[in-house]
CSV table of N, CA and C in Angstrom, one decimal:
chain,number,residue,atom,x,y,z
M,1,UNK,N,142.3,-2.9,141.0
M,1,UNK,CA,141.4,-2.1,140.3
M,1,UNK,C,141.2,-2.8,138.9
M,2,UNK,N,139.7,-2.7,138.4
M,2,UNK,CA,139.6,-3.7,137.5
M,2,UNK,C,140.2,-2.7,136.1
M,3,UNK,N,140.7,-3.5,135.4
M,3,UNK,CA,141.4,-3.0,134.0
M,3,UNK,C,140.8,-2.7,133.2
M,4,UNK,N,139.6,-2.0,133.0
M,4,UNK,CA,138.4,-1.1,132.3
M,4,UNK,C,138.3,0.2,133.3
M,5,UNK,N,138.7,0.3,134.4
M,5,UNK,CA,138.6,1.6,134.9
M,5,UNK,C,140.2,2.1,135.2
M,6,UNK,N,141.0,1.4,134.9
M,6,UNK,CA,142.5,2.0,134.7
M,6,UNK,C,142.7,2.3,133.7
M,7,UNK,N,141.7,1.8,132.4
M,7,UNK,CA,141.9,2.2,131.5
M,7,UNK,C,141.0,3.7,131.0
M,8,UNK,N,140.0,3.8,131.9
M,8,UNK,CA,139.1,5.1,131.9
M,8,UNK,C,140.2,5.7,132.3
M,9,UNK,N,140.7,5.8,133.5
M,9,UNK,CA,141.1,7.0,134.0
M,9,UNK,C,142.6,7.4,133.0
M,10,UNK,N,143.2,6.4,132.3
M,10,UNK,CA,144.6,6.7,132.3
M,10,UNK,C,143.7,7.6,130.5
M,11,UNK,N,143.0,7.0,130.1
M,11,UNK,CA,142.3,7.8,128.6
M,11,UNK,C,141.9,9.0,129.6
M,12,UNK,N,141.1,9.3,130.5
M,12,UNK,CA,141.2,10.3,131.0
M,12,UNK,C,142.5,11.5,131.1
M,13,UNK,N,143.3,10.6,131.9
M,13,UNK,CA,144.7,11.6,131.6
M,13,UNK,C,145.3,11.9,130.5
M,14,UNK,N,145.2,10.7,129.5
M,14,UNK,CA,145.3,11.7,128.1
M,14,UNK,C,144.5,12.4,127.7
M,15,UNK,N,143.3,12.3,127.8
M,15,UNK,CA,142.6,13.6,127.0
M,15,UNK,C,142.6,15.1,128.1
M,16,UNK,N,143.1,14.4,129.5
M,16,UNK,CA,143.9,16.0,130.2
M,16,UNK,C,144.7,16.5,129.8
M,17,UNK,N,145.7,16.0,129.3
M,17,UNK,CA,147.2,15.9,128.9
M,17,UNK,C,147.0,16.3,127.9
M,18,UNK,N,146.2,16.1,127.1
M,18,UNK,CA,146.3,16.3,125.3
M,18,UNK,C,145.3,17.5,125.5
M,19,UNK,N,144.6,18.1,126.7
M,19,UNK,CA,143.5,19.3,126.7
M,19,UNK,C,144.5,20.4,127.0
M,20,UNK,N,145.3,19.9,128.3
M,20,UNK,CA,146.3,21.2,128.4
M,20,UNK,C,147.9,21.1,127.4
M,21,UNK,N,147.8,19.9,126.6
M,21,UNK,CA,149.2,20.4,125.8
M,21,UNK,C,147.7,21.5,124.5
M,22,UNK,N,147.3,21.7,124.2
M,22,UNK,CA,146.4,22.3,123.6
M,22,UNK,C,146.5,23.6,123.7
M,23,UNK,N,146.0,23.3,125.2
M,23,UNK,CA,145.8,24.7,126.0
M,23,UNK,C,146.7,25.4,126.1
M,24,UNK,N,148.4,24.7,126.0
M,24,UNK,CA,149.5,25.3,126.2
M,24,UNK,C,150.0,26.0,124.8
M,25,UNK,N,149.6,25.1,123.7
M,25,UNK,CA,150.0,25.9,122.4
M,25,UNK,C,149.2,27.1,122.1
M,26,UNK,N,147.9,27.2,122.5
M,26,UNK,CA,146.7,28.1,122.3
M,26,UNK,C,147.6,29.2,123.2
M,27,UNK,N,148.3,29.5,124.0
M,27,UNK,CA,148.6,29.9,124.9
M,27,UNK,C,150.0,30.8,124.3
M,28,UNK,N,150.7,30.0,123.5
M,28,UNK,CA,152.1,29.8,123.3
M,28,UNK,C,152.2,30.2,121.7
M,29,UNK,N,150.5,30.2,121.3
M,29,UNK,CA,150.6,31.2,119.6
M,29,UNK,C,150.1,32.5,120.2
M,30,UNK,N,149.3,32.9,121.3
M,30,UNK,CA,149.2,33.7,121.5
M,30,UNK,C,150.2,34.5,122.1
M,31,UNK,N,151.4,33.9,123.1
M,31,UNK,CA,152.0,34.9,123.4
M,31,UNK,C,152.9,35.3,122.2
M,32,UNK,N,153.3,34.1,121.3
M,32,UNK,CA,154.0,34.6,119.5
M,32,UNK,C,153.5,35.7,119.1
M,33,UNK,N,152.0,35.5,119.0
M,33,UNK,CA,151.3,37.3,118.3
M,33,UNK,C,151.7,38.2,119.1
M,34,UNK,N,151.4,38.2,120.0
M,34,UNK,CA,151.7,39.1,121.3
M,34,UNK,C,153.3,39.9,120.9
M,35,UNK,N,154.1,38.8,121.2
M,35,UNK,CA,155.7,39.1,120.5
M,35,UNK,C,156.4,39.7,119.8
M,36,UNK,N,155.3,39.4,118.7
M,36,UNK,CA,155.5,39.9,117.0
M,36,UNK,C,154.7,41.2,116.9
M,37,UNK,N,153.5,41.5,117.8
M,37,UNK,CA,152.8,42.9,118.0
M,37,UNK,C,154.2,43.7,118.1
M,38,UNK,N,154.5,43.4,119.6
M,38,UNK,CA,155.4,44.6,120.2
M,38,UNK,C,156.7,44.8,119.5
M,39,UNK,N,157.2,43.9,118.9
M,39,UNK,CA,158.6,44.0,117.8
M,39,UNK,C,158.1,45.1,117.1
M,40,UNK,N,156.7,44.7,115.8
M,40,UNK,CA,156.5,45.5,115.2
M,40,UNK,C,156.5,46.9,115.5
M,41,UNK,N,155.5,47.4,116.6
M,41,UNK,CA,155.4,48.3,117.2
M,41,UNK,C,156.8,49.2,117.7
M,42,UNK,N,157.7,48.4,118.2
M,42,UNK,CA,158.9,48.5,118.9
M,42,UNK,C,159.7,49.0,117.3
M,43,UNK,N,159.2,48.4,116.3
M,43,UNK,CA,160.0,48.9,114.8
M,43,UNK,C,159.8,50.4,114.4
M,44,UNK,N,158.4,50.5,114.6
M,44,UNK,CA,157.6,51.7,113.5
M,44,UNK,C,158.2,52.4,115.1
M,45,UNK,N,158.1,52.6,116.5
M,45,UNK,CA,158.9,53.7,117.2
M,45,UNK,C,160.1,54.0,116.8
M,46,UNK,N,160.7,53.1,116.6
M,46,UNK,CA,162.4,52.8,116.4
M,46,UNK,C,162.2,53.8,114.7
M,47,UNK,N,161.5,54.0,114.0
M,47,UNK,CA,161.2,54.4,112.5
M,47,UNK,C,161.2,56.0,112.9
M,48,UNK,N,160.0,56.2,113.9
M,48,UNK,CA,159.9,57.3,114.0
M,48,UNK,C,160.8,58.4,114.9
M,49,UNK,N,162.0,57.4,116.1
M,49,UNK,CA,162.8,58.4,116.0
M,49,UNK,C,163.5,58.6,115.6
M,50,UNK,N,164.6,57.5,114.5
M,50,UNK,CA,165.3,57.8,113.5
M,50,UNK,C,164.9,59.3,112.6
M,51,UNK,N,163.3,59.3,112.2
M,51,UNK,CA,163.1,60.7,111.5
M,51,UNK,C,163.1,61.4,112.7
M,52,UNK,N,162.9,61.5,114.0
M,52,UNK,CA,163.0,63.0,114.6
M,52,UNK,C,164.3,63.4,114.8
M,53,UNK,N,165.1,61.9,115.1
M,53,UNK,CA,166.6,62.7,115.0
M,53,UNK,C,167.5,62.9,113.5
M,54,UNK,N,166.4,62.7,112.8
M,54,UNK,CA,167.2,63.2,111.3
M,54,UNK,C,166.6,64.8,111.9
M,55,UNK,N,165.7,64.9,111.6
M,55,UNK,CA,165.1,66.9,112.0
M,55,UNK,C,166.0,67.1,113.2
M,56,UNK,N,166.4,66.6,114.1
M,56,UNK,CA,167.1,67.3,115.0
M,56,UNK,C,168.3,67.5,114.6
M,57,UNK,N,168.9,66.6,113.5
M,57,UNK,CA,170.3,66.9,113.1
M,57,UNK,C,170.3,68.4,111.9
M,58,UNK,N,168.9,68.2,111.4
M,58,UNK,CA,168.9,69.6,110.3
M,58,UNK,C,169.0,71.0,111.6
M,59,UNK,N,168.7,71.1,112.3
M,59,UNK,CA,167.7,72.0,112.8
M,59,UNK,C,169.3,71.9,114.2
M,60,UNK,N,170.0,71.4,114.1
M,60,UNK,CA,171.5,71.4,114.8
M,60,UNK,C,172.5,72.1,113.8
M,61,UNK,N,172.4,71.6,112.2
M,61,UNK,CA,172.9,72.3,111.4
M,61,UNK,C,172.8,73.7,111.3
M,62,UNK,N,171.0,74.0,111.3
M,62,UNK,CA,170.8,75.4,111.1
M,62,UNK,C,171.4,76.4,112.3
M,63,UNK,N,171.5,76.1,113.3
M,63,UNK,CA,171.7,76.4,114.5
M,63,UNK,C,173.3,76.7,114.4
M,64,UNK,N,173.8,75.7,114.3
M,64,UNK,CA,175.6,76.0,113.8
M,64,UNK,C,176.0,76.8,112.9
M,65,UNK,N,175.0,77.5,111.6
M,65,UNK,CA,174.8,78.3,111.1
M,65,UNK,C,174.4,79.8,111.6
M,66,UNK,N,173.5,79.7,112.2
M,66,UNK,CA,172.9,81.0,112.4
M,66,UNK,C,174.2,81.6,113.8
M,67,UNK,N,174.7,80.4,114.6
M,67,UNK,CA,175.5,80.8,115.6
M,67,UNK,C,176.7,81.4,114.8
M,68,UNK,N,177.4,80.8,113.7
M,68,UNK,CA,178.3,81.5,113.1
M,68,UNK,C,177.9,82.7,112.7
M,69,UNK,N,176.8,83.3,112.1
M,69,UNK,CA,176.7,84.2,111.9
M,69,UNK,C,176.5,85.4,112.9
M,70,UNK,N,176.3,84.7,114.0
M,70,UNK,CA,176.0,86.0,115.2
M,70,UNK,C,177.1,85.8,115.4
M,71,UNK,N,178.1,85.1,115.4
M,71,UNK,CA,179.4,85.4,116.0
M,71,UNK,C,180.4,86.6,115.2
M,72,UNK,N,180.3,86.0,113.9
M,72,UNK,CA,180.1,87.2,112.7
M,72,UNK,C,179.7,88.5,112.8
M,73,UNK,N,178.4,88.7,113.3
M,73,UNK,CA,178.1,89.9,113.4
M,73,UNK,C,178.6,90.4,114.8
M,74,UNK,N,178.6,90.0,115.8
M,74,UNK,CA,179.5,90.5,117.3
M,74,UNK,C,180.9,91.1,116.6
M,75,UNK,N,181.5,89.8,116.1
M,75,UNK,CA,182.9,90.4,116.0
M,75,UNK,C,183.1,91.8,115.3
M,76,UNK,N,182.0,92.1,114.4
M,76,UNK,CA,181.9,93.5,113.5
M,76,UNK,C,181.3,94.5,114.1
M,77,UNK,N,180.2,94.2,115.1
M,77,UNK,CA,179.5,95.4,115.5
M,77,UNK,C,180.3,96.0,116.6
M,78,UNK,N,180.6,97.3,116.1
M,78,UNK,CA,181.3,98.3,117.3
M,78,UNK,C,180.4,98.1,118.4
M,79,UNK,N,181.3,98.8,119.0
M,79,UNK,CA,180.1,98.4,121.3
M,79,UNK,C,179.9,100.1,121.3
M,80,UNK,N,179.2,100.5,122.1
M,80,UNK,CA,179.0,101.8,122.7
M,80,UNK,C,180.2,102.5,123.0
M,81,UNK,N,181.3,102.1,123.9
M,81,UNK,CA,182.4,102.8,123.9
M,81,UNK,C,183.3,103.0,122.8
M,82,UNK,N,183.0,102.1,121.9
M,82,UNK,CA,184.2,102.3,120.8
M,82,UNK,C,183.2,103.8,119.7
M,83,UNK,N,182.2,103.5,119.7
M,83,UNK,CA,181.2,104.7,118.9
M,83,UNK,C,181.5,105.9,120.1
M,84,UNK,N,181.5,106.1,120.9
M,84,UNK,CA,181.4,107.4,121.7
M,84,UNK,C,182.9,107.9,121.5
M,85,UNK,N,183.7,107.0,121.6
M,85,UNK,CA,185.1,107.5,121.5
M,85,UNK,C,184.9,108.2,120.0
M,86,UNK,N,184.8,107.5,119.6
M,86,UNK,CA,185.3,107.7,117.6
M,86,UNK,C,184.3,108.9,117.4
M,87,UNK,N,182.8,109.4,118.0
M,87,UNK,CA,182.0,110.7,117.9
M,87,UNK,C,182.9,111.5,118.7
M,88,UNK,N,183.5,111.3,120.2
M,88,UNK,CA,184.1,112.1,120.6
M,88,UNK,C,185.4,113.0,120.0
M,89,UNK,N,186.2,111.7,118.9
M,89,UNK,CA,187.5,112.4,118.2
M,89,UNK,C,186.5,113.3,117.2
M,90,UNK,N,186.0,112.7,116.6
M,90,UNK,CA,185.2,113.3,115.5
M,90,UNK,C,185.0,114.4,115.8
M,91,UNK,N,184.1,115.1,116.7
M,91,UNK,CA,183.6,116.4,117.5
M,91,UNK,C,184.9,117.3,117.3
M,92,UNK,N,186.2,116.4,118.3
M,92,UNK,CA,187.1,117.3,118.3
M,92,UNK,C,188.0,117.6,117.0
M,93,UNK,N,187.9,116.9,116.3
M,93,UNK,CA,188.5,117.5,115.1
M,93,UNK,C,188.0,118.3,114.2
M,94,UNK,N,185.7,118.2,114.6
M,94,UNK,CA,185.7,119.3,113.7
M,94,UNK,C,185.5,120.7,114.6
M,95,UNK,N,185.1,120.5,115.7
M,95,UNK,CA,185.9,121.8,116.6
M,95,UNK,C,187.1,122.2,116.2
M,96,UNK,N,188.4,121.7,115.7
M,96,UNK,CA,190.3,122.3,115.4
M,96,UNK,C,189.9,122.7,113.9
M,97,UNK,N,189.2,122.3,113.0
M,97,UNK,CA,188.7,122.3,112.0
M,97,UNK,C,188.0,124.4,111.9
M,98,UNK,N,186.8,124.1,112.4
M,98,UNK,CA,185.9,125.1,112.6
M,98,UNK,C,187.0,126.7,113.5
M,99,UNK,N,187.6,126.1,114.5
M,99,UNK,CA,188.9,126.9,114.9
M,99,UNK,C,189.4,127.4,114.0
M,100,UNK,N,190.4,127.1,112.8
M,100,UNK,CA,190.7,127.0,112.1
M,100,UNK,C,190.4,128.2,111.2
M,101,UNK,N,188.8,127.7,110.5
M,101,UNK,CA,188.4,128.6,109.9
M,101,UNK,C,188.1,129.9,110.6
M,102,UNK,N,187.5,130.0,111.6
M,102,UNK,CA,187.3,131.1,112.5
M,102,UNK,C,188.5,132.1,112.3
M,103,UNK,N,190.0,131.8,112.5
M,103,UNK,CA,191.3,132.6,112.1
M,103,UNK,C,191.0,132.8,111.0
M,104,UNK,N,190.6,131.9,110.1
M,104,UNK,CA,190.5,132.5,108.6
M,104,UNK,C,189.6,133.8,108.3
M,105,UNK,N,188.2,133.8,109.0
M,105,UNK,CA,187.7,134.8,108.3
M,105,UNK,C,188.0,135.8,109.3
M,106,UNK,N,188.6,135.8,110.5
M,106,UNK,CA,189.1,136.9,111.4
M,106,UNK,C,189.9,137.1,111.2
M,107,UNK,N,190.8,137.1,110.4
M,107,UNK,CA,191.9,137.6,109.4
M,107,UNK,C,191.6,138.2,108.6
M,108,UNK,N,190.7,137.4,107.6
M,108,UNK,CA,190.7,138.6,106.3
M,108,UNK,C,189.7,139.4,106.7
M,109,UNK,N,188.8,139.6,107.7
M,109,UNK,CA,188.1,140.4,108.1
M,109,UNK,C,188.6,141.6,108.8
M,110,UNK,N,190.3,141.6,109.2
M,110,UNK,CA,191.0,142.3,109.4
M,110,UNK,C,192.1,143.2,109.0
M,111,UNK,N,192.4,142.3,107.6
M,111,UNK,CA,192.6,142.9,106.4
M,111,UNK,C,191.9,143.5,105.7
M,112,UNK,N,190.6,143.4,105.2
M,112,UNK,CA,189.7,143.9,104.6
M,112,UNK,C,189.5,145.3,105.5
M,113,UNK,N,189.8,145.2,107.0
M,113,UNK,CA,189.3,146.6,107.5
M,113,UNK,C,190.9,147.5,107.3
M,114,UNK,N,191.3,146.7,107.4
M,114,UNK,CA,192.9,147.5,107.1
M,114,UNK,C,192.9,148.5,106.2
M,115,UNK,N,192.3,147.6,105.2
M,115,UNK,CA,192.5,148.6,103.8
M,115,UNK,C,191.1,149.3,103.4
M,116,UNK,N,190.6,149.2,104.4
M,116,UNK,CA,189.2,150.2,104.4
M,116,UNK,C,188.4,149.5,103.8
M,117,UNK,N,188.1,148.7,103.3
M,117,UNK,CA,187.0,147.9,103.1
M,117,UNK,C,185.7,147.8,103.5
M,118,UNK,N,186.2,147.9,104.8
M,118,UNK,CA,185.2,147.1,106.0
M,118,UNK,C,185.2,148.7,106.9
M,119,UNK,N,183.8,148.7,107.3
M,119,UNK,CA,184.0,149.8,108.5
M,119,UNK,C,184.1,149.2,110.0
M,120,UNK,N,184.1,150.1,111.0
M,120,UNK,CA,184.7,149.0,112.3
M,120,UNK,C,183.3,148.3,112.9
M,121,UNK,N,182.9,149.0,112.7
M,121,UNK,CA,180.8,148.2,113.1
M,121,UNK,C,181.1,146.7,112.3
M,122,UNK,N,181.4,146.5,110.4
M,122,UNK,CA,181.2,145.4,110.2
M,122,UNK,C,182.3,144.5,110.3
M,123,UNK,N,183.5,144.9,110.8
M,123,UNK,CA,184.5,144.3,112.0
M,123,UNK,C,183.9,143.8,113.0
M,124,UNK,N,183.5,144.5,113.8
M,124,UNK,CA,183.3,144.1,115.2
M,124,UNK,C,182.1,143.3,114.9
M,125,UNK,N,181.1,143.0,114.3
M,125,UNK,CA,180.0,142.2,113.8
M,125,UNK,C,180.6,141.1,112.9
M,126,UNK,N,181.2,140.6,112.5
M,126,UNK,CA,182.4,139.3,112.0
M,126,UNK,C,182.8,139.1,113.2
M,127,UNK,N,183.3,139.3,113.7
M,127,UNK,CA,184.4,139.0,114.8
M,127,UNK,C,183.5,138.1,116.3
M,128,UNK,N,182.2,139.2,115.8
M,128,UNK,CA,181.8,138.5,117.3
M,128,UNK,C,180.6,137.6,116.9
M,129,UNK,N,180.5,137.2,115.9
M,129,UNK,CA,179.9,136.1,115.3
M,129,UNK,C,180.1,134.4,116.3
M,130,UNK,N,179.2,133.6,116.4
M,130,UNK,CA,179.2,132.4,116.3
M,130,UNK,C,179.8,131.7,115.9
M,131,UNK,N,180.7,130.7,115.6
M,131,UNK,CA,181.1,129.7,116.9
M,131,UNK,C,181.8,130.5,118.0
M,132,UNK,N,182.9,131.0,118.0
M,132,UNK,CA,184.0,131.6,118.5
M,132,UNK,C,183.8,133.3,118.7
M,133,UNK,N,183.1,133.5,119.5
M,133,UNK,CA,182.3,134.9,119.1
M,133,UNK,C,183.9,135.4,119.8
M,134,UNK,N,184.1,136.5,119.3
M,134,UNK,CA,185.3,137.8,120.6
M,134,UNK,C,184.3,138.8,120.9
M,135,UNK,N,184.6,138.7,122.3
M,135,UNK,CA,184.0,140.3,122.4
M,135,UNK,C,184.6,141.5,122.8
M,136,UNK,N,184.3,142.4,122.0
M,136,UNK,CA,185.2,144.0,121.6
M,136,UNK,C,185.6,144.6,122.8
């Protein structure tokens, strides 16, 4: 092969060689940018859930709060059977109560007739009064 076309071809393969080492760096800043996009990007997500889980830690706080408080209020608020009981005593004490008085004025309503006071009509009209009526 004459030595002016060995020398074409092998300048040929350098300017191959020198077209794709080119082509390779054109290639190789691009995939750099490329790189340095998605870091960035991969940063400002990394940014933004740091702030959601700062809000999830407030809003875990309030929550730990507001649950103490309902636990707070359960342990204070009477249930239905403890209120029905405690109206039930209540009733009955002021029924022994109201008993009570009932002897009272059906006593002196029987003293008062004793000593004439009272005639037997407004005896027997006391007596057979409401709550505890007697009848004659």
């Amino acid at each position: 092969m004459p030595k002016n076309k060995q020398d074409d071809k092998i300048n040929h393969l350098i300017n191959v060689v020198g077209s794709i080492k080119k082509s390779n760096e054109e290639v190789l800043g691009t995939v750099n940018e490329l790189a340095e996009a998605v870091q960035l990007f991969a940063t400002k997500v990394d940014q933004r859930f740091d702030g959601v889980d700062k809000r999830f830690d407030g809003v875990d706080k309030r929550f730990d709060v507001i649950e103490k408080r309902l636990t707070r209020v359960e342990s204070l608020m009477v249930t239905k059977d403890y209120l029905d009981d405690k109206l039930a005593d209540l009733r009955g004490d002021l029924v022994v109560m109201m008993r009570k008085e009932d002897t009272k004025v059906k006593t002196l309503a029987e003293i008062l007739h004793k000593r004439k006071l009272i005639s037997d009509q407004d005896l027997k009209s006391l007596v057979s009064m409401e709550p505890f009526a007697q009848l004659a």
